[in-house]
Short mmCIF file of C-alpha atoms in Angstrom, two decimals:
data_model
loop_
_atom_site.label_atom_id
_atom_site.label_comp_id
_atom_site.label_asym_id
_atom_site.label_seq_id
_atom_site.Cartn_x
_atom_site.Cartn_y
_atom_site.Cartn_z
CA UNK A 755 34.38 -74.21 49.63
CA UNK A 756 35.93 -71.02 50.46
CA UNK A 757 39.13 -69.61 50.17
CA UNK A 758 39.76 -68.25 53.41
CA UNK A 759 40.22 -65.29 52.60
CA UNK A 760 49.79 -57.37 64.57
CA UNK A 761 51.09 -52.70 67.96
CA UNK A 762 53.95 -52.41 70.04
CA UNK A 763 54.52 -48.31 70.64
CA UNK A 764 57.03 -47.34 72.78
CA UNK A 765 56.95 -43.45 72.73
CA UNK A 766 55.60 -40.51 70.57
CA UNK A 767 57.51 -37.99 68.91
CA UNK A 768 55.24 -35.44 67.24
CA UNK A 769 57.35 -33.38 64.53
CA UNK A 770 55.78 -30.24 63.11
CA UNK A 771 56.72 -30.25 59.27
CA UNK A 772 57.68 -32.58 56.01
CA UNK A 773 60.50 -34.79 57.15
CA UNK A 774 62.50 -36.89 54.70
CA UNK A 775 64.10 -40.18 55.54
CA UNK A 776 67.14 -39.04 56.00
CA UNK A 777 65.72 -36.42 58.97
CA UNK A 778 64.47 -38.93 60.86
CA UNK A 779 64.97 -42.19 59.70
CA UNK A 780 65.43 -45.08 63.01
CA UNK A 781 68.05 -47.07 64.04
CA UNK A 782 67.06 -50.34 62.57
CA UNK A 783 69.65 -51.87 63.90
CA UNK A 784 68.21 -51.64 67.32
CA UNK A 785 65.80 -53.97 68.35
CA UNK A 786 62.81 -51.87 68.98
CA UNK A 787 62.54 -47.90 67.79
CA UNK A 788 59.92 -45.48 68.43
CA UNK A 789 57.54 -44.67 65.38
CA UNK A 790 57.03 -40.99 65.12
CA UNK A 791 54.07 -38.83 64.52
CA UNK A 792 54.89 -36.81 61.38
CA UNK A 793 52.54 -33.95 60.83
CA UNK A 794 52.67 -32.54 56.91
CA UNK A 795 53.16 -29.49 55.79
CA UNK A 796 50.22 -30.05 52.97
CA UNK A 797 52.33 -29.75 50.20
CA UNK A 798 54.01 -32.74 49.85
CA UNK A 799 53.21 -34.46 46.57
CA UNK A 800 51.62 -37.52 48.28
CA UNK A 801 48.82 -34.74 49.08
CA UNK A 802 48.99 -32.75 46.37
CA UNK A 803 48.98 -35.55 43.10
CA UNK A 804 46.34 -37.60 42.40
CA UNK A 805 46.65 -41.74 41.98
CA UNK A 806 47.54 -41.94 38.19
CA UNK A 807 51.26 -40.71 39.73
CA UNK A 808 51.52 -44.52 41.76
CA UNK A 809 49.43 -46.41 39.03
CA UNK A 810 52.05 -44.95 36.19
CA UNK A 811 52.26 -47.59 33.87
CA UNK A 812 55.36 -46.49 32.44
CA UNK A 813 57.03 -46.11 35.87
CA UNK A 814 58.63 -48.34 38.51
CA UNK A 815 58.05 -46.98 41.61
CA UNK A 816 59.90 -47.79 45.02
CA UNK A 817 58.67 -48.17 48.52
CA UNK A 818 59.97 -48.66 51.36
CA UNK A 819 58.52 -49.68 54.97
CA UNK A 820 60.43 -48.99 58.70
CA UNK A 821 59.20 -51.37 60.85
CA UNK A 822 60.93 -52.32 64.59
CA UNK A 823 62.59 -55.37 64.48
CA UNK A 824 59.98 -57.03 67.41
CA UNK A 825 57.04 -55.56 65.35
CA UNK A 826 58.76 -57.71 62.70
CA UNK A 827 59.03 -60.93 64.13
CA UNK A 828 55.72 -60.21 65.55
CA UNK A 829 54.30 -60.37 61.75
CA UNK A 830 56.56 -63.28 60.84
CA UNK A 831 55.62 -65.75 63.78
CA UNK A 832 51.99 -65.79 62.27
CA UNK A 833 50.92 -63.95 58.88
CA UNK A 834 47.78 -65.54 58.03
CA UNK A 835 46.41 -63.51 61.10
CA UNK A 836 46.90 -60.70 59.26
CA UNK A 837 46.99 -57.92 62.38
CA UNK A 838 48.68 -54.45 62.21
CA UNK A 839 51.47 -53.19 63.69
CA UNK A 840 52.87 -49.74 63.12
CA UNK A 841 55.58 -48.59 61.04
CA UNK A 842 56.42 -45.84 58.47
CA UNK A 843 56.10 -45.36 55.19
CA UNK A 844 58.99 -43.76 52.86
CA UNK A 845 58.40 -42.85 48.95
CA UNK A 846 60.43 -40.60 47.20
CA UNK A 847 61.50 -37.99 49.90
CA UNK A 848 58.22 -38.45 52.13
CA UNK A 849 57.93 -40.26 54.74
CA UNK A 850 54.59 -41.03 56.28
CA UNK A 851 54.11 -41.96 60.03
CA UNK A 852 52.42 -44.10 61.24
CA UNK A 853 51.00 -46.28 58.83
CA UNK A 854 49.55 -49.77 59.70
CA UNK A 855 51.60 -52.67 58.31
CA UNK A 856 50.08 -56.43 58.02
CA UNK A 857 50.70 -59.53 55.48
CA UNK A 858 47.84 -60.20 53.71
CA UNK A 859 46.01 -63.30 51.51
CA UNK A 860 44.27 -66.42 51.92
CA UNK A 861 45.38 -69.76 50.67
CA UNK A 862 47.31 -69.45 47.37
CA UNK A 863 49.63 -66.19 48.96
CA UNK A 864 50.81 -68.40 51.75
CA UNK A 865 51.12 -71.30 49.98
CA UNK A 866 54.77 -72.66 50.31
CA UNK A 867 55.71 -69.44 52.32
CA UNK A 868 54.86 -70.88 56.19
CA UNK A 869 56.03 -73.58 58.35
CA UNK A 870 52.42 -75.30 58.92
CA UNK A 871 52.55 -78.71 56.53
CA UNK A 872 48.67 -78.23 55.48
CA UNK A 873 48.04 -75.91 52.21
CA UNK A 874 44.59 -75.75 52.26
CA UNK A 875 44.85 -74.42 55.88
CA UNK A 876 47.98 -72.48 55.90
CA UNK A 877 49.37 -71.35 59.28
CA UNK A 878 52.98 -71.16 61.10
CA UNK A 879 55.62 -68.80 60.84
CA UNK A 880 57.08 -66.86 57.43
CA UNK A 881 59.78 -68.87 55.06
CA UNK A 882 59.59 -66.98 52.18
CA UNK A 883 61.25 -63.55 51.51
CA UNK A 884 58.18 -61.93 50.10
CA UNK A 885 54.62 -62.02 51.25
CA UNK A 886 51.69 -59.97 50.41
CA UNK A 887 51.50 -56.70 52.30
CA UNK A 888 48.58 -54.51 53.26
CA UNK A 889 49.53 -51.04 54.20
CA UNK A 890 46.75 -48.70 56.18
CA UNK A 891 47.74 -45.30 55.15
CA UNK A 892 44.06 -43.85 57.37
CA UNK A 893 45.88 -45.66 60.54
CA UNK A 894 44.39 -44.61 63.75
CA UNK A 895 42.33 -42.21 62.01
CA UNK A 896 44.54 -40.14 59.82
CA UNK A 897 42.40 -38.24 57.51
CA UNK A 898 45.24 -37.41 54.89
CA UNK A 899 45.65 -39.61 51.76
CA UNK A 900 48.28 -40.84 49.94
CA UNK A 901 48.06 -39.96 46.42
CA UNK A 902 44.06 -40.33 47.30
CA UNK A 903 44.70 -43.71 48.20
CA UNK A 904 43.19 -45.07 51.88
CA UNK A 905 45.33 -48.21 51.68
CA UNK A 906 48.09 -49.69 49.66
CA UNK A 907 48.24 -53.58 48.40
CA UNK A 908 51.43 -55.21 47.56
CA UNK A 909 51.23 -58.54 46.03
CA UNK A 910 54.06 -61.09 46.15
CA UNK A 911 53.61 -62.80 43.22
CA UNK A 912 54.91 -66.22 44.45
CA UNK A 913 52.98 -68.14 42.49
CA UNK A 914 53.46 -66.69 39.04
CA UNK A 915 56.69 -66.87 37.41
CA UNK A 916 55.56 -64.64 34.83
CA UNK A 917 55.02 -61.67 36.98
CA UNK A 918 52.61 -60.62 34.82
CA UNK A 919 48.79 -62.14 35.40
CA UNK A 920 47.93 -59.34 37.82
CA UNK A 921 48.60 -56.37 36.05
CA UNK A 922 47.88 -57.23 32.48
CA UNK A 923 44.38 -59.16 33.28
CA UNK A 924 43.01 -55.72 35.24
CA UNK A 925 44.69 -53.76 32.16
CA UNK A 926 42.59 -56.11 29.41
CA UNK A 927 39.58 -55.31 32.02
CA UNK A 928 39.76 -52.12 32.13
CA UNK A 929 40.77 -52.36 28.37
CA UNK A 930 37.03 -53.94 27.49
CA UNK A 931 35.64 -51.06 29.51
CA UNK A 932 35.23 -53.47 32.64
CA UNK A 933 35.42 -51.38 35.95
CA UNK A 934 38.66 -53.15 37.84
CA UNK A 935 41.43 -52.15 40.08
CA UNK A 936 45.01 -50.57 38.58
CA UNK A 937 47.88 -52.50 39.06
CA UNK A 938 51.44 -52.04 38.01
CA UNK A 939 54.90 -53.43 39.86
CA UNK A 940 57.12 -51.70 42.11
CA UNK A 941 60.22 -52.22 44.27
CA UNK A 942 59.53 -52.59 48.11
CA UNK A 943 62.14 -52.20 50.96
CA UNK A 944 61.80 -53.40 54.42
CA UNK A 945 64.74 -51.72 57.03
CA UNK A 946 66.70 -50.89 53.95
CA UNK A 947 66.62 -54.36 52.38
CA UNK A 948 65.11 -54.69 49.15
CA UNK A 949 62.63 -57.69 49.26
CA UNK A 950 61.65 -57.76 45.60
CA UNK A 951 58.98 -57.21 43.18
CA UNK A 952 55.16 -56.85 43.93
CA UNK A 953 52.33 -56.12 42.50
CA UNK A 954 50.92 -53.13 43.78
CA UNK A 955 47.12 -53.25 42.95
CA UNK A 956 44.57 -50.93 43.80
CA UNK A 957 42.54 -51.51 46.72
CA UNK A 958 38.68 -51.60 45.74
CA UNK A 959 37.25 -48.89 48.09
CA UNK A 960 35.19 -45.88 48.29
CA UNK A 961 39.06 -44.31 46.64
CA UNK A 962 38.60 -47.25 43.83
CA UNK A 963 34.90 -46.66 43.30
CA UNK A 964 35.06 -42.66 43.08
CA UNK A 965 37.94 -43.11 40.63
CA UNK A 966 35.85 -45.37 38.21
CA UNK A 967 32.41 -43.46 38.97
CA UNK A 968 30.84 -40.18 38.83
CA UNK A 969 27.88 -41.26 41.24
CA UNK A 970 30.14 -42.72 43.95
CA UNK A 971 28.04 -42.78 47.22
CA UNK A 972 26.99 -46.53 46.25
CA UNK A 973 27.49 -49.64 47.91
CA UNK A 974 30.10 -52.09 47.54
CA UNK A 975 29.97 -55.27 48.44
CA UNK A 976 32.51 -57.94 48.29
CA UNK A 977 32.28 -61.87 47.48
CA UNK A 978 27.71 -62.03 48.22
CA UNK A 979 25.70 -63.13 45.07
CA UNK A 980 22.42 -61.43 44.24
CA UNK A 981 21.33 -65.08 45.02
CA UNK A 982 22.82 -68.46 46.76
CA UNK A 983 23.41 -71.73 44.78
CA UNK A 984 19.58 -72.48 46.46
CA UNK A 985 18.13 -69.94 44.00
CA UNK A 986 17.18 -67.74 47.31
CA UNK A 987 18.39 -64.20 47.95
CA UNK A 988 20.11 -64.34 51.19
CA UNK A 989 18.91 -62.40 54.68
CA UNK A 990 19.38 -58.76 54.77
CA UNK A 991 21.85 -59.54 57.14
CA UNK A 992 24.00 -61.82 55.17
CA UNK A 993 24.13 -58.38 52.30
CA UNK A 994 24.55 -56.05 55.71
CA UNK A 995 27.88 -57.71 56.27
CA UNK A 996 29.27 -58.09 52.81
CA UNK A 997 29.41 -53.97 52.81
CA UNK A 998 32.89 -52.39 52.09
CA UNK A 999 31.32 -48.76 52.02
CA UNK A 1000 28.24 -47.42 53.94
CA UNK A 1001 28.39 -49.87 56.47
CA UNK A 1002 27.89 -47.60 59.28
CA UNK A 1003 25.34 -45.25 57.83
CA UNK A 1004 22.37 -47.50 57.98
CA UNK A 1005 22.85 -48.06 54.31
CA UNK A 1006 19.49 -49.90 52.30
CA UNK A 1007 20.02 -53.00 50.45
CA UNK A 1008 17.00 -52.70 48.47
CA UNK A 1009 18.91 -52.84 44.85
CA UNK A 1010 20.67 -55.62 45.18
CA UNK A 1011 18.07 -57.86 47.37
CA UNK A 1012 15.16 -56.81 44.93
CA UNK A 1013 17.45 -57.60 41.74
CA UNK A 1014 17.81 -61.18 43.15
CA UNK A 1015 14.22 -61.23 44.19
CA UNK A 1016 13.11 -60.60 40.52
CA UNK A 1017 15.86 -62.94 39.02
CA UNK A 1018 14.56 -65.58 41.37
CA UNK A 1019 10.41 -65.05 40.15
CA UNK A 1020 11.71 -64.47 36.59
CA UNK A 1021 10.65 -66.72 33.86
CA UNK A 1022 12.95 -67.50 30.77
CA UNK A 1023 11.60 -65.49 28.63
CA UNK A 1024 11.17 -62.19 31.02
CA UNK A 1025 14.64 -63.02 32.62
CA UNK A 1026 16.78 -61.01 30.44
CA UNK A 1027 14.74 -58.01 30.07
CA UNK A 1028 15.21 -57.71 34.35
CA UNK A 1029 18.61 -58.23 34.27
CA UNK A 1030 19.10 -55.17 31.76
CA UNK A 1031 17.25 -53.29 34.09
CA UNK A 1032 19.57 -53.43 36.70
CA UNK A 1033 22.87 -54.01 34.59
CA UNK A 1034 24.78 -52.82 31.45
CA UNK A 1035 24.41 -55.79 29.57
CA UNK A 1036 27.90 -54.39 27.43
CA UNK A 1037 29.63 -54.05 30.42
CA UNK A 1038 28.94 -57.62 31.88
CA UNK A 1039 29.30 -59.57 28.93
CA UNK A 1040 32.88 -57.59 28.41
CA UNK A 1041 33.75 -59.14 32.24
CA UNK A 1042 32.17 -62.48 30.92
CA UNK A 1043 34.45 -62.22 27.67
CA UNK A 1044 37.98 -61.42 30.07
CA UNK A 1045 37.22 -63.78 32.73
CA UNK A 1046 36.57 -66.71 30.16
CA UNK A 1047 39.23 -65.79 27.85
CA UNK A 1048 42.45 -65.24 30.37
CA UNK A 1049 40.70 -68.10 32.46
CA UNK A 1050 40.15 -66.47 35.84
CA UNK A 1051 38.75 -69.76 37.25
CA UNK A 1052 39.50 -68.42 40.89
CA UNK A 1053 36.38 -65.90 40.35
CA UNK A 1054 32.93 -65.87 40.08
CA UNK A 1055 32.54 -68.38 37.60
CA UNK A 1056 34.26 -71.37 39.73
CA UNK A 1057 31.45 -72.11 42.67
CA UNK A 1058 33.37 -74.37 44.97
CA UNK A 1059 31.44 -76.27 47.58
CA UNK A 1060 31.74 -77.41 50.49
CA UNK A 1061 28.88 -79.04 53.20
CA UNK A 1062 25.53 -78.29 51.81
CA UNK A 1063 26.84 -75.38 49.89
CA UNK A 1064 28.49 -73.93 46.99
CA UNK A 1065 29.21 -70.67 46.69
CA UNK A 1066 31.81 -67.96 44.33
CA UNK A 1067 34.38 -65.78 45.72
CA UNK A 1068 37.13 -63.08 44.13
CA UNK A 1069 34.95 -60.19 42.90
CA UNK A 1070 32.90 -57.08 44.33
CA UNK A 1071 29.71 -55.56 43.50
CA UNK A 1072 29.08 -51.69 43.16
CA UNK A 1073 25.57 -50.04 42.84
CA UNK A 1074 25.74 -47.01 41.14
CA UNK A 1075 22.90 -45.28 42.25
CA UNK A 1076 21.51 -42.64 40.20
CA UNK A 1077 21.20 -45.28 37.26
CA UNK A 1078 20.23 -48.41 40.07
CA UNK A 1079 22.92 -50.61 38.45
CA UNK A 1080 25.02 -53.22 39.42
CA UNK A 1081 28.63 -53.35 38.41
CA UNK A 1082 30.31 -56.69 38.91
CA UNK A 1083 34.25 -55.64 39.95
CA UNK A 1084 36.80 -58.72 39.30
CA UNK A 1085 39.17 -59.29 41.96
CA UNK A 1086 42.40 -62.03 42.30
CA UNK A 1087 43.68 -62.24 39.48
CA UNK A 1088 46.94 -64.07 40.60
CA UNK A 1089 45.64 -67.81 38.96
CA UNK A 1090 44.57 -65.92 35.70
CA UNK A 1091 46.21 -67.56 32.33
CA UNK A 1092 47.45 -70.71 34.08
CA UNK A 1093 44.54 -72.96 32.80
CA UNK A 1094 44.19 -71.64 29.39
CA UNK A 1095 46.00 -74.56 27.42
CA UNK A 1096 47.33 -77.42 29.74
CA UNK A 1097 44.70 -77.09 32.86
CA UNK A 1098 47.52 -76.52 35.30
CA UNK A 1099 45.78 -75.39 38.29
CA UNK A 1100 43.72 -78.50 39.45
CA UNK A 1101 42.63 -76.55 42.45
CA UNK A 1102 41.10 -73.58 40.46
CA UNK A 1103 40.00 -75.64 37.12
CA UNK A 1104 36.86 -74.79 35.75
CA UNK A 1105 35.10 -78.27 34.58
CA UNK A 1106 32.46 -75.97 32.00
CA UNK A 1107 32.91 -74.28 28.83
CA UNK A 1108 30.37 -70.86 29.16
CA UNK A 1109 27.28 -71.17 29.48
CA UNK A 1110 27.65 -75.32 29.79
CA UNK A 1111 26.18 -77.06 33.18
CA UNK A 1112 27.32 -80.78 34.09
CA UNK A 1113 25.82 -82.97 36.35
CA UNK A 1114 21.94 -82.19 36.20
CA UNK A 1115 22.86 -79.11 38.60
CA UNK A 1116 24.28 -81.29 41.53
CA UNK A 1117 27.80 -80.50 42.85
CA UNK A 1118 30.15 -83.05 40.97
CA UNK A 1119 34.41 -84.26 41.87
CA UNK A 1120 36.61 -82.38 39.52
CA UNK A 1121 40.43 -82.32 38.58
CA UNK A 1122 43.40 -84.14 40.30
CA UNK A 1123 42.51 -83.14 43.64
CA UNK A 1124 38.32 -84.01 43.34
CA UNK A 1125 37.34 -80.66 44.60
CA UNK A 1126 33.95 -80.37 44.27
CA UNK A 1127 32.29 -77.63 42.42
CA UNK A 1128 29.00 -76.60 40.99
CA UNK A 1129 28.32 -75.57 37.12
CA UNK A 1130 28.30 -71.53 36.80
CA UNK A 1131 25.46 -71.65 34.48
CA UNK A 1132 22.78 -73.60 37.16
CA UNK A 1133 22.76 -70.02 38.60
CA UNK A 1134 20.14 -67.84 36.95
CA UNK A 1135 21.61 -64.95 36.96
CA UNK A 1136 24.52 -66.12 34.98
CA UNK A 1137 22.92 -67.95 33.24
CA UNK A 1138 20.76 -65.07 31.56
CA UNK A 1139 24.33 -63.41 30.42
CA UNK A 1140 25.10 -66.66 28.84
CA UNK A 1141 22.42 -66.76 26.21
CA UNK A 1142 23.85 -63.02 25.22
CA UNK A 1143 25.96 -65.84 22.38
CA UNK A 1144 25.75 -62.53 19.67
CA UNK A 1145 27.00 -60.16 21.98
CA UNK A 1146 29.77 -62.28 23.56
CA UNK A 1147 30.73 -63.25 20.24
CA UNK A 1148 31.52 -59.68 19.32
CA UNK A 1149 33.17 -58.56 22.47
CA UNK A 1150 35.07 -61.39 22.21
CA UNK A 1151 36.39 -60.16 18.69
CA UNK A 1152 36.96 -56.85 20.08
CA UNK A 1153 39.39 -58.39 22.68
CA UNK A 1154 41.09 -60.37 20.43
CA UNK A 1155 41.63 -58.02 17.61
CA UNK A 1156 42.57 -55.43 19.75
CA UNK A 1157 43.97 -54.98 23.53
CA UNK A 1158 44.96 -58.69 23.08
CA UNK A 1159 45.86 -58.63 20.06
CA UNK A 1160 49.28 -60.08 18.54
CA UNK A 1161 50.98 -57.06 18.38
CA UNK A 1162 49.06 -55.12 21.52
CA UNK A 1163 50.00 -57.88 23.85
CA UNK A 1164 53.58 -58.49 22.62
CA UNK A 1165 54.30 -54.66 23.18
CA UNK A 1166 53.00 -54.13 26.24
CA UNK A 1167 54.70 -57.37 27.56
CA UNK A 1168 58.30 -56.19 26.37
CA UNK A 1169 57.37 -53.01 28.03
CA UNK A 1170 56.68 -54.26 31.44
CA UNK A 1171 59.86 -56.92 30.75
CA UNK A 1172 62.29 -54.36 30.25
CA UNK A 1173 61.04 -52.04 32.87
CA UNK A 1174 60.99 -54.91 35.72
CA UNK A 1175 64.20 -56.62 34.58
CA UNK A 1176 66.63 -55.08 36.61
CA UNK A 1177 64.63 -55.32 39.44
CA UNK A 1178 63.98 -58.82 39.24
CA UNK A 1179 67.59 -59.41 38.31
CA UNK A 1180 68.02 -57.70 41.93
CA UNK A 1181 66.16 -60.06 43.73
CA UNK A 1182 67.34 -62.70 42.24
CA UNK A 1183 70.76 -61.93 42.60
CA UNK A 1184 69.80 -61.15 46.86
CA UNK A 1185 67.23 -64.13 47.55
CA UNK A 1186 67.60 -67.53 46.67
CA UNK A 1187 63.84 -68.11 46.68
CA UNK A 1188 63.47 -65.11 44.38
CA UNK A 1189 62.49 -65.96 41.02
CA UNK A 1190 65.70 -66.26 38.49
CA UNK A 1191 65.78 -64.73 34.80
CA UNK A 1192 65.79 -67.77 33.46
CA UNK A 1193 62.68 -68.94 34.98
CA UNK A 1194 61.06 -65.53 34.63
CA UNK A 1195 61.81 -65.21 30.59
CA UNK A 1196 60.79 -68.94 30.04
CA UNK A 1197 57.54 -68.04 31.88
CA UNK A 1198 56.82 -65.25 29.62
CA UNK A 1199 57.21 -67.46 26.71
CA UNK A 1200 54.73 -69.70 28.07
CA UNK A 1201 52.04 -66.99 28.65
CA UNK A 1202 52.31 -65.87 24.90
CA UNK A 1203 51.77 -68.97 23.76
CA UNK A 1204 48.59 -69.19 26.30
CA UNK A 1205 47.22 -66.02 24.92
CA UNK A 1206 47.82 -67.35 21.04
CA UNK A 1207 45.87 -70.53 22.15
CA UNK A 1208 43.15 -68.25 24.03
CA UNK A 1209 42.57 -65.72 20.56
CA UNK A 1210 42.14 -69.09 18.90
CA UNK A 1211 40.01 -71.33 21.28
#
């Protein structure tokens, strides 16, 4: 089983020059307004600064979105079809116009938030205050960046009261020397009304891979395993449209469909010598070590199945090409932490310890809800990493004794608390299906205990 993973323009005004909000800002109040054309100057600091100015961690940034009250309700009467309208973008002084403006997620962002009754198909109209956003800053072809970002994610956070899962499991990633997305919190406005807290995590692009990589012409695929739960690389064409970057350059798939060729004709005892051929066996084993510890069971450990099939979502792939690696890229971390000592997602629970298999390979019923999955380690691939027990043994030290340490965790927790606080105090205080302080500070409790059980388990 998968997780399943609007343009109404009026008239143009072209304006020749920076404009702040206050030059040009709409009458909201109106039920439609026309979303201008703002040409830059070039020096405005969304041009000028790089992305460690958005990813600050020791900043709250706020954003805020202009968007015509029909282009509105046209996002509202049916988010989980996730289609762009237009709308502008305001940070700081600059405004940006036009941007593309959608909701974004698959089943656990809309989960609670529409009027359809079925969760595991979510559809209808938005009930929540918050949702996911998606904002296309290259809309209709702008070539200009925004602080060398192509598009900007804003995650809700619905479903986790601690507000923290996101952005501290991609900081322990990246921590571990895993390649992952940035993610910190900010403030986001919609027609002047402050909706609450997101998550504002780093889109993984061509922007996310040239960041993280010197060789960045590579491809990146999202959610396709070198091979299927068959033990069979898929078609060329299956690869083809899994691209996220050279998709329209005739790209080759060679690296990737040769690396699961050679896993698939490998025998036990050459298997690990391929894999370090195509990977850095530190680097993967760190990922193994994160994902296992902070319990992302919504990744590419948990093969759901569904029909005939099982299969893995939540990650990417990069191959960095003047070293032919692969570079597994985690992805979703919104479910991370919540199984780690009471099992509390049945949906995403992982029935094997690492490197465990149950069931003689065959899909088996697991948790509350009998969702079927398939055992991780029947996969050869991951399998091979599993038998690193030395190596994961050690990174797993280094994690514990250090970014996740006692006193490394509880500092950069009261950190993040004290800089999101007010904020969240603000929502809570505007929304009465925004998260209260109570709730929030209990939560936080909770996950400190789940990372004392996780340094010890």
């Amino acid at each position: 089983m998968r997780f399943l993973s609007f343009i109404i323009i009026f008239s143009t005004i072209i304006f020749f020059g920076s404009c702040n909000k206050e030059d040009l800002s709409p009458n909201t109040s109106d039920a439609d307004f026309d979303v201008p054309i703002i040409i830059p100057k070039g020096d405005e600091n969304y041009l000028t600064m790089d992305s460690d100015y958005v990813f600050d961690q020791n900043a709250l940034h706020t954003f805020e979105l202009k968007i015509s009250e029909s282009n509105l309700a046209f996002l509202d009467a049916d988010p989980v079809a996730e289609e762009y309208v237009e709308g502008m973008l305001i940070f700081q002084g600059d405004t940006i116009s036009p941007v593309g403006v959608r909701y974004k997620g698959s089943v656990g962002a809309f989960v609670g938030c529409l009027s359809g009754g079925n969760v595991f198909a979510p559809s209808g109209e938005k009930t929540c205050t918050k949702l996911s956003m998606k904002i296309q800053i290259n809309w209709e072809g702008r070539d200009e960046k925004f602080f060398k970002q192509k598009k900007l994610q804003f995650h809700s956070m619905n479903l986790d009261p601690t507000q923290m899962h996101e952005r501290l499991g991609y900081w322990l990633f990246r921590e571990l020397g895993v390649p992952g997305p940035r993610s910190v919190h900010s403030r986001l406005l919609i027609n002047d009304e402050y909706v609450g807290l997101f998550a504002l995590t780093e889109q993984i692009d061509n922007r996310m891979i040239k960041y993280n990589f010197d060789d960045d012409d590579g491809n990146l695929y999202k959610e396709i395993w070198p091979l299927s739960m068959s033990g069979e690389p898929y078609s060329d064409q299956k690869y083809i449209d899994a691209l996220k970057t050279n998709e329209n350059d005739n790209p080759s798939i060679d690296l990737i469909k040769n690396f699961g060729e050679e896993i698939k004709n490998a025998s036990s005892t050459d298997i690990n010598a391929i894999v370090e051929q195509y990977m850095n066996i530190d680097e993967i084993i760190s990922y193994a070590v994160v994902d296992r510890t902070i319990r992302h069971d919504d990744g590419p450990f948990h093969w759901y199945c569904g029909g005939n099939d099982c299969s893995n979502h939540n990650y990417y792939w990069y191959e960095e090409p003047s070293k032919s690696e692969l570079h597994l890229i985690p992805w979703d971390l919104g479910n991370a932490f919540e199984n780690i000592n009471n099992n509390a997602n049945p949906v995403t629970l992982i029935a094997d310890d690492w490197g465990e298999t149950s069931n003689n390979c065959e899909p088996f019923p697991f948790g509350s809800f009998g969702i079927e999955q398939w055992s991780a380690s029947c996969d050869k691939l991951i399998k091979s990493w599993s038998t690193n027990t030395e190596l994961y043994d050690q990174k797993k030290q280094l994690l514990i004794n250090g970014s996740m340490s006692v006193a490394s965790t509880d500092q950069i927790l009261t950190d993040w608390q004290n800089q999101i606080k007010a904020a969240t105090v603000e929502a809570s205080d505007m929304h009465n299906d925004a998260l209260s302080l109570v709730q929030w500070e209990a939560a936080i409790m909770n996950l400190k205990e789940q990372l004392e059980f996780a340094r010890n388990n």
